[in-house]
Amino acid sequence: MIDIQINGQTYQVLEGASIIEAADEHGIYIPRFCYHKKLSVAANCRMCLVEVANMKKPMPACSTPVSPDMVIFTQSEKALEAQRSVMEFLLINHPLDCPVCDQGGACELQDLSIGFGCSESDFGGDKRAVDKLELGPLLQTYMTRCIQCTRCIRFSRELGGLSELGMIDRGGGEKVSTYVERDLQSELSGNMIDVCPVGALTAKPSRFAGRSWEYVEHEGVAAHDCLGSNMYWHSSQHDNVETREVMRVVPKENESINECWISDRDRFSFEGLTHESRLLSPMVKHNGTWKEASWEAALSECADKLGSLIDSNGGDCLGVLAGPQTTMEEGFLLQKLTRALGSKHIDSRLREQDFSDQACRLPSPRLGCQIADLDSLDTLFFFGCDVRTQHPVLTTRINPSIEEGLSVCAMNPMDYAYTFPLTEQVVAGPSALLQQLAALVALVAKEKGESAVISAEKPSAQTQAIAKRLLNSEKIALLMGEHALASTHASAFRSLLSQLATLVGASFGELPYGANTVGLQYVGCVPHRQADGMALAEPGLDIVGMMEQPRRAYVLCQLEPESDVLQAAKTLKTLDEAALVICLTAFESDAMRQYADIMLPVAPPSETSGQFMNIEGSIQSFQAVTVPHGDARPAWKVLRVLANFLKLDHFEYRSLEAVRNDLSVVCESEDSVCELPILKTLPSLKENELIRLAPWPMVRSDALVRRASSLQKTLRAEQVSALVNAAVASTHGLSDGSQVKARQGDSEIEITLRVDDRIPDQCVMIPSGLSISAGFGSAEQAVTLEKSNA
Amino acid sequence: MWNQLKKWVKKLTLWELLKGLRVTLKYGASKDITLQYPEEETPRSNRFRGMLALRRYPNGEERCIACKLCEAVCPACAITIESEVRDDGTRRTTRYDIDVFKCINCGLCEEACPVDSIVLTDEMHYALYNRGENIFTKEKLLMIGDLYESKIAEHREIDRGTC
Ligand code: SF4
Ligand code: SF4
Ligand code: SF4
Ligand code: FES
């Protein structure tokens, strides 16, 4: 700490800080354009010039470090004069666009020109004009408004990790460009809209929809990944709740989670809220035809049918599935209802299929460390995790940490296009991956002088390199990603990884998909634990079991099984054959019209209040922004009234708070330790089969984003094709761009094939969640490919 | 004695009556100032703030760019605007409603408008007979603008450069 003087006042500031940081710390405002606290310092706009005693010229506050007893004036005549001249030069070429500019009212240039600009211009020449830059379906550019602050460029290089933008040309002709014309590939591109101080980069989906001053800000929690990024919904019509609509989404700062960034999925998914497939009133199917019904009629029909099925077959005939946007309160009521009806079969782990170690796992998955800890690691080890598309916000911590010496190792089923360089990587098909992981554990155990519990094959050179890296690092985090969790070997992976973590003293955690998968498991939406976390002696059926031993009745809460579960084909078949399927859903689909008998419209995240639990285990609550569209109701109300219709006791909740209180009493959070079984022998592995990798592209991960139209336009050709490597393609006699038939059991689809050498041998990647792959086959299972005749 | 005589002369010559008649005769002979409203009207300033209108450019393009400054400035919250990206990529209103029951004819909207789109004409004779007519829609306002354009332009011309 050193003493400096700003505007005559003495302050204690950190040594090494810049003047602008010191001033911000103490609430003294210095105007700036290019400086951003999360980006490197460029010092190219010169707006932050201040007077420093004993310096001839004014100094840029963002790049001048403080020194002991420095005397600074931010408002002196000299400083103001410098700031005024900078402003005058900036405005020479700035268009008079404010009335049609989406930044208007929230524009740093507007603000500063009120403070430092002149109302008249001495400039008589032609103003500069720059062509629009085509950046894809999410960002609209007006490059004439650009003030060359390079914030967008620095964001894309330092935090986005992709360096998609840069400056070309010199002097007055200097402009931001993508060099070769192409759309932005980043999953975080929307953040450039926020960092741009002017209206040069604006959001296309909410373009011209309203002005910043008429929006009302509502705090919210992002509903698409397990990080729980904080954000604001901006809605129109503050005085009339009935006609309020979500107009856009912007990030809310939370240093411990998302800093000030959100992913494009979180930012633009709101478009799906008004999709034409929104279910607006309860629907009941009679003899194959769908009819609208009143809530009263629909709910009593539910109660009658469900009641009579349970009366004749026992509660055991009911299976319940909860999707990841179900809030904790809703999940709590759902499991309470299920168990009150005498069924144990409830699950929310839609994208897992190996539950053999469930009794030994933590009651709900955890990251193993804090999200903010990722900033200060030595080594990060991803196992089967496409962090870039599944948890884009995490990469804003990883990308800059690489500069600071973080090394990232990975073992993946394909060479994912990470935005950061990997120190070591093993790419192998699911079985080979298991062998390499076992080899890694055995090698590390040997090096540590422990007796190896598992006999494994010889480690590959990369595996050895990973072992070396892990043995030589202090702070390590192991993260098991969505691919590993979805694998049929998940329990083996988990056991080996936790052994590895113990051996090298690392933290070990999981990165499951979905906003509230963690919270749902916590409140007991799993077959093997009750809401209080107590393990059941006789667990119910998990999602796979429920489809293998079909139930008579199903209740589905906020999911579309055709696109949301791993074993889509089998699930659809089972649901089709069930006597009763009740869907609580915000959206309908053709498939749902097939298998469902009753559809009850429930509110998506922006229209309901509730809580999500993120992967760190912190519970975040949010309020409804708008009233539910049409006749939709928040799912907790629907479940509560359904329970009343079913004449169940203890469902007399008058408000969401009452549910929440009950939930917090029942679900006591205690940090239970998990003792995963130690894997001694590897499960038998099948050889010579083509295994289907089935990742969900970022914009197809849940019902809401699948309906967000602008995000859908970002899907690239390789994301909607089957991918194989050249060797597999040639053994099957297939060529790049040809149509192929993929078959898994009875289900079959036709899809374009692309040759991509990022895929290992014996694997084919056919993405899940696409409209062509809806209801197709199962992930991680054998698949056959043949040339299509058509 | 002299006073008595004066009094009698005044009485006999109906002097008081004539004195009274003088005002009558004076005004009887002077120019008429009563206006035969509604056939005749008092003249109005070119800055008179009457009925609202939306203007177009001479090529027929509507001026309004949906910047919503008038909506923001209106002290009576009489203006409601909704906007979109028109097919040609420009920013336009899909809805521009003014509730003339709320409007207090302050003229702030005209002052706020960067493109001289919303204006107050000098028209003051309009009446509403049915509920709902008080909402002047975009079509109505543009139509008023079209009808009054020459007068609006003429009035703005007088003030050019003065404010
Ligand atoms: S960027 Fe700011 S100053 Fe420039 S036109 Fe837009 S609102 Fe006006
Ligand atoms: S586009 Fe915006 S952020 Fe990028 S350099 Fe220009 S003004 Fe700065
Ligand atoms: S004249 Fe005044 S009250 Fe009437 S619409 Fe315009 S700003 Fe509003
Ligand atoms: S903010 Fe310091 S030079 Fe731009």
Coordinates of C-alpha atoms in Angstrom, one line a residue, chain A residues 724-732 734 755-757 759 761:
Chain A
V724 CA -16.1 -40.0 -39.2
N725 CA -12.4 -40.0 -39.8
A726 CA -10.9 -40.9 -43.2
A727 CA -10.0 -44.4 -42.2
V728 CA -13.5 -45.3 -41.1
A729 CA -15.0 -43.6 -44.1
S730 CA -12.8 -45.7 -46.5
T731 CA -13.5 -49.0 -44.8
H732 CA -17.2 -48.3 -45.1
L734 CA -18.2 -43.7 -47.8
V755 CA -14.9 -36.8 -43.0
D756 CA -13.3 -35.2 -40.0
D757 CA -10.0 -36.5 -38.6
I759 CA -12.9 -38.3 -34.6
D761 CA -11.2 -44.9 -35.0

